[in-house]
PDB file of C-alpha atoms in Angstrom:
ATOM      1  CA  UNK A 166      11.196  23.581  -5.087  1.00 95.00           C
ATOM      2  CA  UNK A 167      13.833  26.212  -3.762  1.00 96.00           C
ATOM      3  CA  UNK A 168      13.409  27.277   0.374  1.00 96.00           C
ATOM      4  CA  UNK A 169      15.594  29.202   2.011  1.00 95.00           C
ATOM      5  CA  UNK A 170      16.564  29.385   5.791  1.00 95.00           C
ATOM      6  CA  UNK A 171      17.680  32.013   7.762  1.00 94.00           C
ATOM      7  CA  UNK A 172      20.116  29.981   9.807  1.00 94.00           C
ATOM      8  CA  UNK A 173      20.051  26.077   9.638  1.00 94.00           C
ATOM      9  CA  UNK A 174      17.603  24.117  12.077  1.00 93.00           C
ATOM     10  CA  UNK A 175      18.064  22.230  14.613  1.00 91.00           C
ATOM     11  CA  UNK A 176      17.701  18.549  15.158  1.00 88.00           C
ATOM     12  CA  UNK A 177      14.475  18.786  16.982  1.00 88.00           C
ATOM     13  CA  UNK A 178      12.888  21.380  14.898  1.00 92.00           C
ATOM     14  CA  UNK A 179      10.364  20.107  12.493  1.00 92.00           C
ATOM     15  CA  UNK A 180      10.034  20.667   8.956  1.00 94.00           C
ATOM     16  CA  UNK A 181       7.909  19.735   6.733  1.00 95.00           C
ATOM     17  CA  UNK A 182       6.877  19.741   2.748  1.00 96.00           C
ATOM     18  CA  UNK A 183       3.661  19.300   1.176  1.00 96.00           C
ATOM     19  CA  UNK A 184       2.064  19.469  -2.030  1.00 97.00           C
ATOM     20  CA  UNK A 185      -1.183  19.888  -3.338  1.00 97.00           C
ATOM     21  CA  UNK A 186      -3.281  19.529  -6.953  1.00 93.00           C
ATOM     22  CA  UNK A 187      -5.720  22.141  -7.633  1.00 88.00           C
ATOM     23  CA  UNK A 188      -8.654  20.070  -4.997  1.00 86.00           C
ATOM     24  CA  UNK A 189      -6.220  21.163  -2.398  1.00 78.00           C
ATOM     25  CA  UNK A 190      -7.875  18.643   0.344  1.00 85.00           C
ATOM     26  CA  UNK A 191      -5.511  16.230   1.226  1.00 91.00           C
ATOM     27  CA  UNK A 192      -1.975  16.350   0.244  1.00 94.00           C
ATOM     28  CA  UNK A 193      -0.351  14.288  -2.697  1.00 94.00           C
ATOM     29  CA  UNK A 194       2.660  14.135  -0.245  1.00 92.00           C
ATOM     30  CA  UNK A 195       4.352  15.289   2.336  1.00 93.00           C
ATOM     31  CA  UNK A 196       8.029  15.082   2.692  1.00 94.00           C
ATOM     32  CA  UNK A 197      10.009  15.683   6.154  1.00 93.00           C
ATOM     33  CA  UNK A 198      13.386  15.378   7.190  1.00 87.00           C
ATOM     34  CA  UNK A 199      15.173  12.119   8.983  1.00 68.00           C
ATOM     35  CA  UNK A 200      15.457  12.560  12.402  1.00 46.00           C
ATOM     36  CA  UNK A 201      16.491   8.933  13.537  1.00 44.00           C
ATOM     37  CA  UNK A 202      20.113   7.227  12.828  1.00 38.00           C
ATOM     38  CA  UNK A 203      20.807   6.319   9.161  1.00 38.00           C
ATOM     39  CA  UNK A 204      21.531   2.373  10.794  1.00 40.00           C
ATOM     40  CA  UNK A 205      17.608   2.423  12.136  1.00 40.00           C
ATOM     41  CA  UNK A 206      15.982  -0.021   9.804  1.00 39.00           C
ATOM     42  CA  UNK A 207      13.026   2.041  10.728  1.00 37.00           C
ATOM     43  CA  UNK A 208      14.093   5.159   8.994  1.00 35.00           C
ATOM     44  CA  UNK A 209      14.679   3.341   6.058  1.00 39.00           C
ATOM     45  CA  UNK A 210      11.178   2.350   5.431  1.00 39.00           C
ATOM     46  CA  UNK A 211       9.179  -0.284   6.146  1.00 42.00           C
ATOM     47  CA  UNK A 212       6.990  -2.350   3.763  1.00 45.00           C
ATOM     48  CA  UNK A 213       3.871   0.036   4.485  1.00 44.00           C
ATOM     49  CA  UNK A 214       6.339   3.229   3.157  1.00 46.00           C
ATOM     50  CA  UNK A 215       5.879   4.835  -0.103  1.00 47.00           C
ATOM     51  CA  UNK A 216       9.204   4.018  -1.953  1.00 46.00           C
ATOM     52  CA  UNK A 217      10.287   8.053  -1.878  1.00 55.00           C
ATOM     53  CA  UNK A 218      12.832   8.049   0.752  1.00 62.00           C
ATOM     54  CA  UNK A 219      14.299  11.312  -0.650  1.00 80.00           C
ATOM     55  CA  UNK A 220      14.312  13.771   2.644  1.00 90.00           C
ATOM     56  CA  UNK A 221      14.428  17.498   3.066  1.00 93.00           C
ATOM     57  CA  UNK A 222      17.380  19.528   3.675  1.00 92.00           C
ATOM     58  CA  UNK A 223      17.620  22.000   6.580  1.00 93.00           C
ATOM     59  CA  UNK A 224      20.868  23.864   6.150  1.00 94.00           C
ATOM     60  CA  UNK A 225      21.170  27.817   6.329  1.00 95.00           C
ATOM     61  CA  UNK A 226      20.997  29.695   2.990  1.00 97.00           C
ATOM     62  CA  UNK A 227      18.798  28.032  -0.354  1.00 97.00           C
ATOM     63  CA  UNK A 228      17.717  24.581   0.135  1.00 96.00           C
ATOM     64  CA  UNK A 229      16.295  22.270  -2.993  1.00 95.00           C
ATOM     65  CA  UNK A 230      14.176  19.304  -3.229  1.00 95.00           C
ATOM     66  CA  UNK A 231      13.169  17.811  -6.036  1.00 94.00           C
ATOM     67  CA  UNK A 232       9.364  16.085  -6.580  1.00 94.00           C
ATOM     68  CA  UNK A 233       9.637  14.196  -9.689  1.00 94.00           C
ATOM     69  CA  UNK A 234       5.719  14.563 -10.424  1.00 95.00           C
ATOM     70  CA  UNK A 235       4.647  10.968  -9.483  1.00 95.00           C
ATOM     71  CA  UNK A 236       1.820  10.367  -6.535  1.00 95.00           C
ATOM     72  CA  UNK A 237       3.044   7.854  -3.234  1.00 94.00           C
ATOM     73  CA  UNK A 238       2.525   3.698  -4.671  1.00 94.00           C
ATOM     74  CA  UNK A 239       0.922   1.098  -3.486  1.00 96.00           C
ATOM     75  CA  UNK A 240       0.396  -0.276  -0.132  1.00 95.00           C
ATOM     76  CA  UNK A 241       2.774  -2.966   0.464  1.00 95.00           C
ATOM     77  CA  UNK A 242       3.386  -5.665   2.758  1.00 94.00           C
ATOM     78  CA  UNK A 243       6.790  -7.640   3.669  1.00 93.00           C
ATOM     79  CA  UNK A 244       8.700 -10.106   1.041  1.00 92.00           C
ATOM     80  CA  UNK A 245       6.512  -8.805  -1.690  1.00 95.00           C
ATOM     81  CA  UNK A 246       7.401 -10.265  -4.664  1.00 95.00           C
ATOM     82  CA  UNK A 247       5.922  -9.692  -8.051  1.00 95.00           C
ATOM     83  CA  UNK A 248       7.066 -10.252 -11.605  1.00 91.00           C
ATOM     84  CA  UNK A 249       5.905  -7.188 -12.939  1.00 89.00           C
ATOM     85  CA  UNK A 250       5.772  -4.522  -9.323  1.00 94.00           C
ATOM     86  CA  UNK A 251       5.409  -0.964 -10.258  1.00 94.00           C
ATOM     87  CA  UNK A 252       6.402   1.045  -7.315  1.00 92.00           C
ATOM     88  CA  UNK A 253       5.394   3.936  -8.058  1.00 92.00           C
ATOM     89  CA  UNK A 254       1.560   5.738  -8.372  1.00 95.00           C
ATOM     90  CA  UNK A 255       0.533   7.622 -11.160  1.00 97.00           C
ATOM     91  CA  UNK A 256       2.050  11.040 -12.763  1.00 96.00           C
ATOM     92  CA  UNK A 257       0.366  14.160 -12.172  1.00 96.00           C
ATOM     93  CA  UNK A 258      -1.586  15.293 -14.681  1.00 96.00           C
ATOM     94  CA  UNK A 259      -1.108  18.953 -15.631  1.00 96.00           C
ATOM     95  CA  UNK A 260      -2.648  21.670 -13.966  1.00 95.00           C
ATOM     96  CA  UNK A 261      -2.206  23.430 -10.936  1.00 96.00           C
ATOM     97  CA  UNK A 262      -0.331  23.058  -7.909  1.00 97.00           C
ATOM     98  CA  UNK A 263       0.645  24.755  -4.646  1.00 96.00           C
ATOM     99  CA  UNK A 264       3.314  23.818  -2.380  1.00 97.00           C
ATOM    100  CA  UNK A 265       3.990  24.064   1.630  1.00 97.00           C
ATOM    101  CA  UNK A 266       6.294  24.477   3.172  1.00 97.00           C
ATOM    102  CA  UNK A 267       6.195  24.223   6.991  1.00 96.00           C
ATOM    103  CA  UNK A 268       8.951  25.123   9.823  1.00 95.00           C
ATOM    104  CA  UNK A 269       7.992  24.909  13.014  1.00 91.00           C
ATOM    105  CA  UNK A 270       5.198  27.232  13.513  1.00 91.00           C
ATOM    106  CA  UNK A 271       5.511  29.213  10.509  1.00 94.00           C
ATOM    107  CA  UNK A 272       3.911  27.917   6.876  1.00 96.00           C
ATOM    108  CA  UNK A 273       4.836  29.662   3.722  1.00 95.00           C
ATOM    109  CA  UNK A 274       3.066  28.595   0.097  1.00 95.00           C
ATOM    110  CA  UNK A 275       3.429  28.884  -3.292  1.00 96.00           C
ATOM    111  CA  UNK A 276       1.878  28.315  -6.091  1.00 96.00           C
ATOM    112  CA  UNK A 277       3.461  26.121  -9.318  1.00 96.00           C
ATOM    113  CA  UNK A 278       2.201  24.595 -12.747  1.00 96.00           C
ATOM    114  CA  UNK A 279       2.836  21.173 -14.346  1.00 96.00           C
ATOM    115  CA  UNK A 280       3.354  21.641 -17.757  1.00 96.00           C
ATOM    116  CA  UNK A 281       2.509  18.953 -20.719  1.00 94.00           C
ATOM    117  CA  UNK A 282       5.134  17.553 -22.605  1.00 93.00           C
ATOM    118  CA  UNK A 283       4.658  20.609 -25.627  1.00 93.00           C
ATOM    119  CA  UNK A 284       5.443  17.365 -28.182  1.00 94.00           C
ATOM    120  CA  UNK A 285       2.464  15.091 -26.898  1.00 93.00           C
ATOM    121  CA  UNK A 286      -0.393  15.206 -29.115  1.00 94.00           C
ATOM    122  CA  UNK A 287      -2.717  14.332 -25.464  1.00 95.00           C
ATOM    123  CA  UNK A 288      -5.214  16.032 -24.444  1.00 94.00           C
ATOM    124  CA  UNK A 289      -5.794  17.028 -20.626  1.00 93.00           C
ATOM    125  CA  UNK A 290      -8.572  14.837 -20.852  1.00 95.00           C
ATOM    126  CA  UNK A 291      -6.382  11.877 -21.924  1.00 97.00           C
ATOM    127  CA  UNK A 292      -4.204  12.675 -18.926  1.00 97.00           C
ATOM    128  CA  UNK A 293      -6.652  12.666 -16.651  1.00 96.00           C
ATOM    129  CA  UNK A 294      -8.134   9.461 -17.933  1.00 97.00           C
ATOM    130  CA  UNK A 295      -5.236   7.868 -17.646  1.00 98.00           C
ATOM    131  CA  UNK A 296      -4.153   9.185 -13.780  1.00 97.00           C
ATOM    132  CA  UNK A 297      -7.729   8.257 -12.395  1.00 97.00           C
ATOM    133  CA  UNK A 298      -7.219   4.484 -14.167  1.00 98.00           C
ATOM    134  CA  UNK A 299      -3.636   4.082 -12.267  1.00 98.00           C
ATOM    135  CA  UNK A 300      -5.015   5.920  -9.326  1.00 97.00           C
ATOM    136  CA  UNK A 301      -8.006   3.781  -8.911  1.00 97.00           C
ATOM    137  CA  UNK A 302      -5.973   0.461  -9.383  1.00 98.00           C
ATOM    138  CA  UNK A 303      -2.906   1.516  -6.991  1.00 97.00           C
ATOM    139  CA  UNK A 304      -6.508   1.901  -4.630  1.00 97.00           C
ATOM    140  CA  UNK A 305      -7.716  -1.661  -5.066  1.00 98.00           C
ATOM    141  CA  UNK A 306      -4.420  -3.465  -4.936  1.00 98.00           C
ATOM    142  CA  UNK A 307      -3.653  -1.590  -1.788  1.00 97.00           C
ATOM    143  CA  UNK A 308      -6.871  -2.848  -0.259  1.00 97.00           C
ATOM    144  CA  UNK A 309      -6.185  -6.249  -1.558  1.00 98.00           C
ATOM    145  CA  UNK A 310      -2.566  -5.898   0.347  1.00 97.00           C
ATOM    146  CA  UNK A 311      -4.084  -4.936   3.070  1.00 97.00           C
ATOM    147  CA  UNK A 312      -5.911  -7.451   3.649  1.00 97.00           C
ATOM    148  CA  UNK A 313      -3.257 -10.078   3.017  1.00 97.00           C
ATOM    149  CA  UNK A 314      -1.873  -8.875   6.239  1.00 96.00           C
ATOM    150  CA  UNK A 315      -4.484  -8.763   8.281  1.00 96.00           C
ATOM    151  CA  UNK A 316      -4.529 -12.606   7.220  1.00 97.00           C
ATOM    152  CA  UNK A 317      -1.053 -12.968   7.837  1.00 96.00           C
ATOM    153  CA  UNK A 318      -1.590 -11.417  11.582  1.00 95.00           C
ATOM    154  CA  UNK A 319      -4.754 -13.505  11.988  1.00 95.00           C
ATOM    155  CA  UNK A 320      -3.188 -16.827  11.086  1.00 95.00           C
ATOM    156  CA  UNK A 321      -0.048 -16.050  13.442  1.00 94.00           C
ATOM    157  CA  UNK A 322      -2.478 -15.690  16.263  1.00 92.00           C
ATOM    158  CA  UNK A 323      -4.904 -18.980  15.085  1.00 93.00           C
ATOM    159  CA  UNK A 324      -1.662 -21.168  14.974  1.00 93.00           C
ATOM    160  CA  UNK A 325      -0.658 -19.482  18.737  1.00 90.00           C
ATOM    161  CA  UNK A 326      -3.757 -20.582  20.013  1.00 89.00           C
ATOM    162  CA  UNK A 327      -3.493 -23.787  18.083  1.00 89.00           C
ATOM    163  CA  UNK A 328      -0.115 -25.023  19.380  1.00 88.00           C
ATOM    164  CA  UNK A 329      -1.114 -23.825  22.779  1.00 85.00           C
ATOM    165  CA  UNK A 330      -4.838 -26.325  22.777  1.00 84.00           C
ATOM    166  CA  UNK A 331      -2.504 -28.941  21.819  1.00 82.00           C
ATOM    167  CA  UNK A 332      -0.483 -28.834  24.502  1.00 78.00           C
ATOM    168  CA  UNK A 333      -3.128 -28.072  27.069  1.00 72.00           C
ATOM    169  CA  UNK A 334      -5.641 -30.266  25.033  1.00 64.00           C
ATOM    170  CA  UNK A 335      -5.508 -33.943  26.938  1.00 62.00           C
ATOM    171  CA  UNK A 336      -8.077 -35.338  24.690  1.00 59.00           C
ATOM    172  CA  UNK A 337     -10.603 -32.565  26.252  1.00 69.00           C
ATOM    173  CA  UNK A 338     -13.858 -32.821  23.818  1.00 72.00           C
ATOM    174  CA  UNK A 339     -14.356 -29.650  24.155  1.00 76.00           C
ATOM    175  CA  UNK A 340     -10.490 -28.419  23.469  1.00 82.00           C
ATOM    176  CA  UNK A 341     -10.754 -31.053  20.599  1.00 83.00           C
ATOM    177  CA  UNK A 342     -13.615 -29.120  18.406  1.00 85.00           C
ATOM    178  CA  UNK A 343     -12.176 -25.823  19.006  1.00 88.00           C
ATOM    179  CA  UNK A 344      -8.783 -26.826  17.043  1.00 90.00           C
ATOM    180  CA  UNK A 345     -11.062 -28.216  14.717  1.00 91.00           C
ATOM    181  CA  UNK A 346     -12.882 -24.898  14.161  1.00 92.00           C
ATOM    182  CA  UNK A 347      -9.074 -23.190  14.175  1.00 93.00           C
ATOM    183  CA  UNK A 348      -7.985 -25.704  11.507  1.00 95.00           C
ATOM    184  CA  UNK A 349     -11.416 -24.441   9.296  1.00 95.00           C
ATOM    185  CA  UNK A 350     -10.647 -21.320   9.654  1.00 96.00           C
ATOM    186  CA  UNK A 351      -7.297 -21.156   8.545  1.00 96.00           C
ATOM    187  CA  UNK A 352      -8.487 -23.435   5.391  1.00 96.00           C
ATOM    188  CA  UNK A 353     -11.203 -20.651   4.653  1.00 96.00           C
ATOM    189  CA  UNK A 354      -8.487 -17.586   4.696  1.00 97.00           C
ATOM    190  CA  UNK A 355      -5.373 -19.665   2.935  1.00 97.00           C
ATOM    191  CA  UNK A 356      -7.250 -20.072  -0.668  1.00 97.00           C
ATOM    192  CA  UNK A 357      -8.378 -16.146  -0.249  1.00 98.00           C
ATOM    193  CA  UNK A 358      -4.916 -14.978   0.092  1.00 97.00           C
ATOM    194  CA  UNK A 359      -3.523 -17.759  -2.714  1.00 97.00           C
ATOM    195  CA  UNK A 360      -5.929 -16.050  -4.871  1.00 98.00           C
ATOM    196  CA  UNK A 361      -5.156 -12.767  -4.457  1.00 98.00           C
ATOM    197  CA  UNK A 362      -1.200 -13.217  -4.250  1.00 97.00           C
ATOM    198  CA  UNK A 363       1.555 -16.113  -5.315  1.00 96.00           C
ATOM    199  CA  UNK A 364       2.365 -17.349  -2.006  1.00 95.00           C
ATOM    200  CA  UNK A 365       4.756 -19.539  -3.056  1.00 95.00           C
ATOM    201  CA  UNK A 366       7.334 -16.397  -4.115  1.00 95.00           C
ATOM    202  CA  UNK A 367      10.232 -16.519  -2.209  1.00 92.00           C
ATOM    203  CA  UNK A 368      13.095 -15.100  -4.729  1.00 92.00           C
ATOM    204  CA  UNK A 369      13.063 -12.747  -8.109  1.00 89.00           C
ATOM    205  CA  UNK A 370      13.573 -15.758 -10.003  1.00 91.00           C
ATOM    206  CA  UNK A 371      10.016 -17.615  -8.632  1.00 93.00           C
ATOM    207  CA  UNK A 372       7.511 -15.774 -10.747  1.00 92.00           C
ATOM    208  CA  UNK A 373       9.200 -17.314 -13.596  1.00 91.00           C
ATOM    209  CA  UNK A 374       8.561 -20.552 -11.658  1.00 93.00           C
ATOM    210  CA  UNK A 375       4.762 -20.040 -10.569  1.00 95.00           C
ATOM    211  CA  UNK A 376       1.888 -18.441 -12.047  1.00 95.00           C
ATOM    212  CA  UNK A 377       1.016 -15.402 -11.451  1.00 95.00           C
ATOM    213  CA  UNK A 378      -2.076 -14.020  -9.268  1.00 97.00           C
ATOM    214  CA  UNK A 379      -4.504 -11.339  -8.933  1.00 97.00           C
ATOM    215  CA  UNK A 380      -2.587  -8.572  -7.833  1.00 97.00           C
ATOM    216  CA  UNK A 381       0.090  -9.721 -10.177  1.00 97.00           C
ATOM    217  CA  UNK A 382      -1.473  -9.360 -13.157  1.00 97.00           C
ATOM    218  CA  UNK A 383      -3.343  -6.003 -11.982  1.00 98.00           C
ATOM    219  CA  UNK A 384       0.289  -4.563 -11.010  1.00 97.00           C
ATOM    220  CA  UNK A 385       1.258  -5.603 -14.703  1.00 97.00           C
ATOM    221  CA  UNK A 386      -1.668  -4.217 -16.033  1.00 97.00           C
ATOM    222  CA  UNK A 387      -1.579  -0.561 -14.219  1.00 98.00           C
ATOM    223  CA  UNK A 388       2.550  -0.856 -15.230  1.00 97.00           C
ATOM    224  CA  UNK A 389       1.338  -1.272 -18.977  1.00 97.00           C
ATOM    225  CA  UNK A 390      -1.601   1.722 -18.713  1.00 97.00           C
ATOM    226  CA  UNK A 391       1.564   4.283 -17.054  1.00 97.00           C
ATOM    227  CA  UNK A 392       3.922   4.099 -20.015  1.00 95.00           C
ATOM    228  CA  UNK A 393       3.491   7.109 -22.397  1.00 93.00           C
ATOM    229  CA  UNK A 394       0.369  10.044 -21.819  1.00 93.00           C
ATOM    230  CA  UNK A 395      -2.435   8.593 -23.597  1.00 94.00           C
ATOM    231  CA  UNK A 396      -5.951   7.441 -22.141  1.00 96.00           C
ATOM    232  CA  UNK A 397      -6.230   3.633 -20.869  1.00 97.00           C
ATOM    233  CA  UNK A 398      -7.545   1.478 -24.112  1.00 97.00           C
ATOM    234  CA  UNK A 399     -11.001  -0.227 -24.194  1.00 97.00           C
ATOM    235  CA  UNK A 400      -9.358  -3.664 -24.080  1.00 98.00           C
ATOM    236  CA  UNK A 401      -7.180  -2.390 -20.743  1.00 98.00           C
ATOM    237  CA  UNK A 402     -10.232  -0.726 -19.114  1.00 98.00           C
ATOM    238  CA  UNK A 403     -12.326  -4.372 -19.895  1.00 98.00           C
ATOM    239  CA  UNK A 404      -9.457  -7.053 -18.045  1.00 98.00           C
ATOM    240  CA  UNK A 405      -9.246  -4.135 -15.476  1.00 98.00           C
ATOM    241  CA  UNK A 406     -12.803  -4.726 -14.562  1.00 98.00           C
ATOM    242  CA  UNK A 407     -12.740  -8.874 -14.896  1.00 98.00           C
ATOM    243  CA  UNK A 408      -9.552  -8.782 -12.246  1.00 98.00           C
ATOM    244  CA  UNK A 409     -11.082  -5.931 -10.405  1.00 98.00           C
ATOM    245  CA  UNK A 410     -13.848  -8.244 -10.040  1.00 98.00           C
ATOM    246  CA  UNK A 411     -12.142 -10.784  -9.070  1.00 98.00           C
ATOM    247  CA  UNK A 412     -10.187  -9.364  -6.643  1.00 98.00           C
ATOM    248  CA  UNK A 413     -13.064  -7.935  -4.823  1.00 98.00           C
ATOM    249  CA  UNK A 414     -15.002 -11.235  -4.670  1.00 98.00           C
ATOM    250  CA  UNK A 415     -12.336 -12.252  -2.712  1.00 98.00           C
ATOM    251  CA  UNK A 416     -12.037  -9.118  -0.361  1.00 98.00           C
ATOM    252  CA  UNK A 417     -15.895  -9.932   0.103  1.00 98.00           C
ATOM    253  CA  UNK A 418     -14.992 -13.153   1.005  1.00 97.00           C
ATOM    254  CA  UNK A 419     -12.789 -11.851   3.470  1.00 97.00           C
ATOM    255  CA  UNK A 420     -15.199  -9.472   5.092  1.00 96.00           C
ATOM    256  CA  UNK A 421     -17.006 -12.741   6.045  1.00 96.00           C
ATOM    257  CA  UNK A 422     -14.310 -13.829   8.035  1.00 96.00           C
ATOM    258  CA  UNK A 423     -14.081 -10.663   9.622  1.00 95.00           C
ATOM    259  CA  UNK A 424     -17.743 -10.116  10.728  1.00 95.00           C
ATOM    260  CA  UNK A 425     -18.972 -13.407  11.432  1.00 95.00           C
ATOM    261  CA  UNK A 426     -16.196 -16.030  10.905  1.00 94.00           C
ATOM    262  CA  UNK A 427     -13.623 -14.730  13.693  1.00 93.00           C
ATOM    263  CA  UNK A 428     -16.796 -13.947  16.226  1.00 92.00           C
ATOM    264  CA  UNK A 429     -18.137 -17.089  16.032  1.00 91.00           C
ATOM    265  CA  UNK A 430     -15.016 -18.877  16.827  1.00 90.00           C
ATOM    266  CA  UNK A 431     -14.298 -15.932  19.492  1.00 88.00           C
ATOM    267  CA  UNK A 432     -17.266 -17.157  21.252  1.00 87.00           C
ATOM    268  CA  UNK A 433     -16.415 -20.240  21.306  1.00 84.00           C
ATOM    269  CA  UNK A 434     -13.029 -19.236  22.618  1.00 83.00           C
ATOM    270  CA  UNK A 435     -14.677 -17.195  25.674  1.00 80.00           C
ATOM    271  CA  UNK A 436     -17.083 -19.692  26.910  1.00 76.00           C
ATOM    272  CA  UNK A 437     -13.425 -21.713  27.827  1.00 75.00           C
ATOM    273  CA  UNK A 438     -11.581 -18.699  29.535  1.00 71.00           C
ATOM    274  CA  UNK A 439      -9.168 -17.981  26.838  1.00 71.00           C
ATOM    275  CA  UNK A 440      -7.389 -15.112  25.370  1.00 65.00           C
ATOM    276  CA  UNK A 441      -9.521 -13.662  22.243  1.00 63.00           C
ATOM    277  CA  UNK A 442      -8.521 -13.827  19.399  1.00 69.00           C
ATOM    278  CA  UNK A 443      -8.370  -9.911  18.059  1.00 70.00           C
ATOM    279  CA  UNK A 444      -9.077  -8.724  14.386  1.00 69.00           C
ATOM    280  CA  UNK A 445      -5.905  -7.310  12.760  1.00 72.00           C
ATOM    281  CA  UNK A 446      -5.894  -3.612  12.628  1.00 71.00           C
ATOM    282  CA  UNK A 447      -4.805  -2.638   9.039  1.00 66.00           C
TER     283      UNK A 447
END
């Protein structure tokens, strides 16, 4: 995608690219420039950032930037380790596309096609098969990493609270059942999120060392669907569905926790004048 700019920008002036399939509702994504110093670990992306850290240009004359047809990944969350990640969402199936371009106030557009490979033998039904299988999985697993860490936040806050009873506790009955109720609670999430991801992962080598879990083997699956441009098999679309299953079992599990698990114990917490304990935002 070629711009061109009168005069290069400065610093504080945004810019911004986006582009669109042929729905044209929301964009596929939307690319900006880096406006913080190349040492901020910020700017670098955090585990919730779509691995594209390519950035727009803003010089004066013809700019470039190239999108290499692929739709933002997965959500993520931090020391994510997985034997077979894919970091990447799906291609874009052909068709067409319009790009923005935004500067300041002033939006220009245009208007582009993604072409087939003119060797494949697929169909643009085959493509589109195929995106909506990889787009629909990157979905689920980003729910399901979502939710690990709202667990992670929750259980930093429970074991607060928990270390803070103990010291305060001095035998109090009443101090006594509520890091009992703490303790159950933490047992209830910890299987949920052993399910859904190898804890234990600490290195690339460990998922030689431990098996793997539900996102795991979904990641691995949606990695095997992307290769080539043909439509998902039967036998892919059937173990999608038994771990897709799976996975949200657990996630319904976890809405448990949320609705009546954490308020329970928060009422508890309240009738003894303590903090709350809040429900991770995701």
């Amino acid at each position: 995608i070629y711009y061109s700019l009168a005069e290069a920008l400065e610093p504080d002036t945004e810019i911004s690219l986006s582009v669109y399939d042929s729905k044209g509702v929301d964009p596929v994504w939307t690319w900006t420039r880096k406006l913080e110093s190349a040492d901020d670990e910020e700017s670098k992306g955090g585990p919730n950032t779509p691995p594209d850290l390519r950035l727009l240009t803003a010089e004066q004359g013809l700019n470039r930037f190239t999108w290499d047809l692929r739709y933002p990944g997965m959500e993520r969350f931090e020391k994510l380790i997985m034997g077979a990640d894919m970091r990447d969402g799906p291609k874009a199936v052909p068709g067409e596309y319009r790009a923005t371009l935004t500067v300041g106030a002033v939006t220009e557009e245009a208007s582009f096609d993604v072409i087939a490979d003119p060797r494949s033998q697929s169909e643009r039904t085959d493509y589109q098969t195929q995106f909506d299988f990889i787009i629909g999985t990157r979905d689920l697993l980003s729910h399901a990493h979502v939710a690990i860490r709202k667990v992670r936040k929750l259980r930093t806050q429970l074991d607060a609270l928990k270390a803070r009873l103990e010291v305060e506790a001095d035998g109090a009955e009443e101090t006594t059942g509520l890091i009992e109720e703490i303790d159950l609670l933490v047992e209830t999430i910890t299987p949920i999120e052993e399910s859904l991801y190898q804890t234990q992962n600490e290195s690339r080598q460990d998922p030689l060392n431990y098996p793997i879990r539900l996102n795991n083997k979904l990641t691995s699956l949606m990695g095997t669907v992307d290769v080539g441009d043909t439509r998902p098999t039967d036998s892919a679309i059937a173990v999608r569905e038994e771990i897709g299953a799976a996975i949200e079992s657990e996630l319904e599990l976890l809405d448990v926790v949320w609705e009546e698990n954490v308020p329970a114990l928060n009422s508890q917490i309240q009738s003894m004048g303590i903090d709350l304990v809040s429900i991770p935002d995701e």
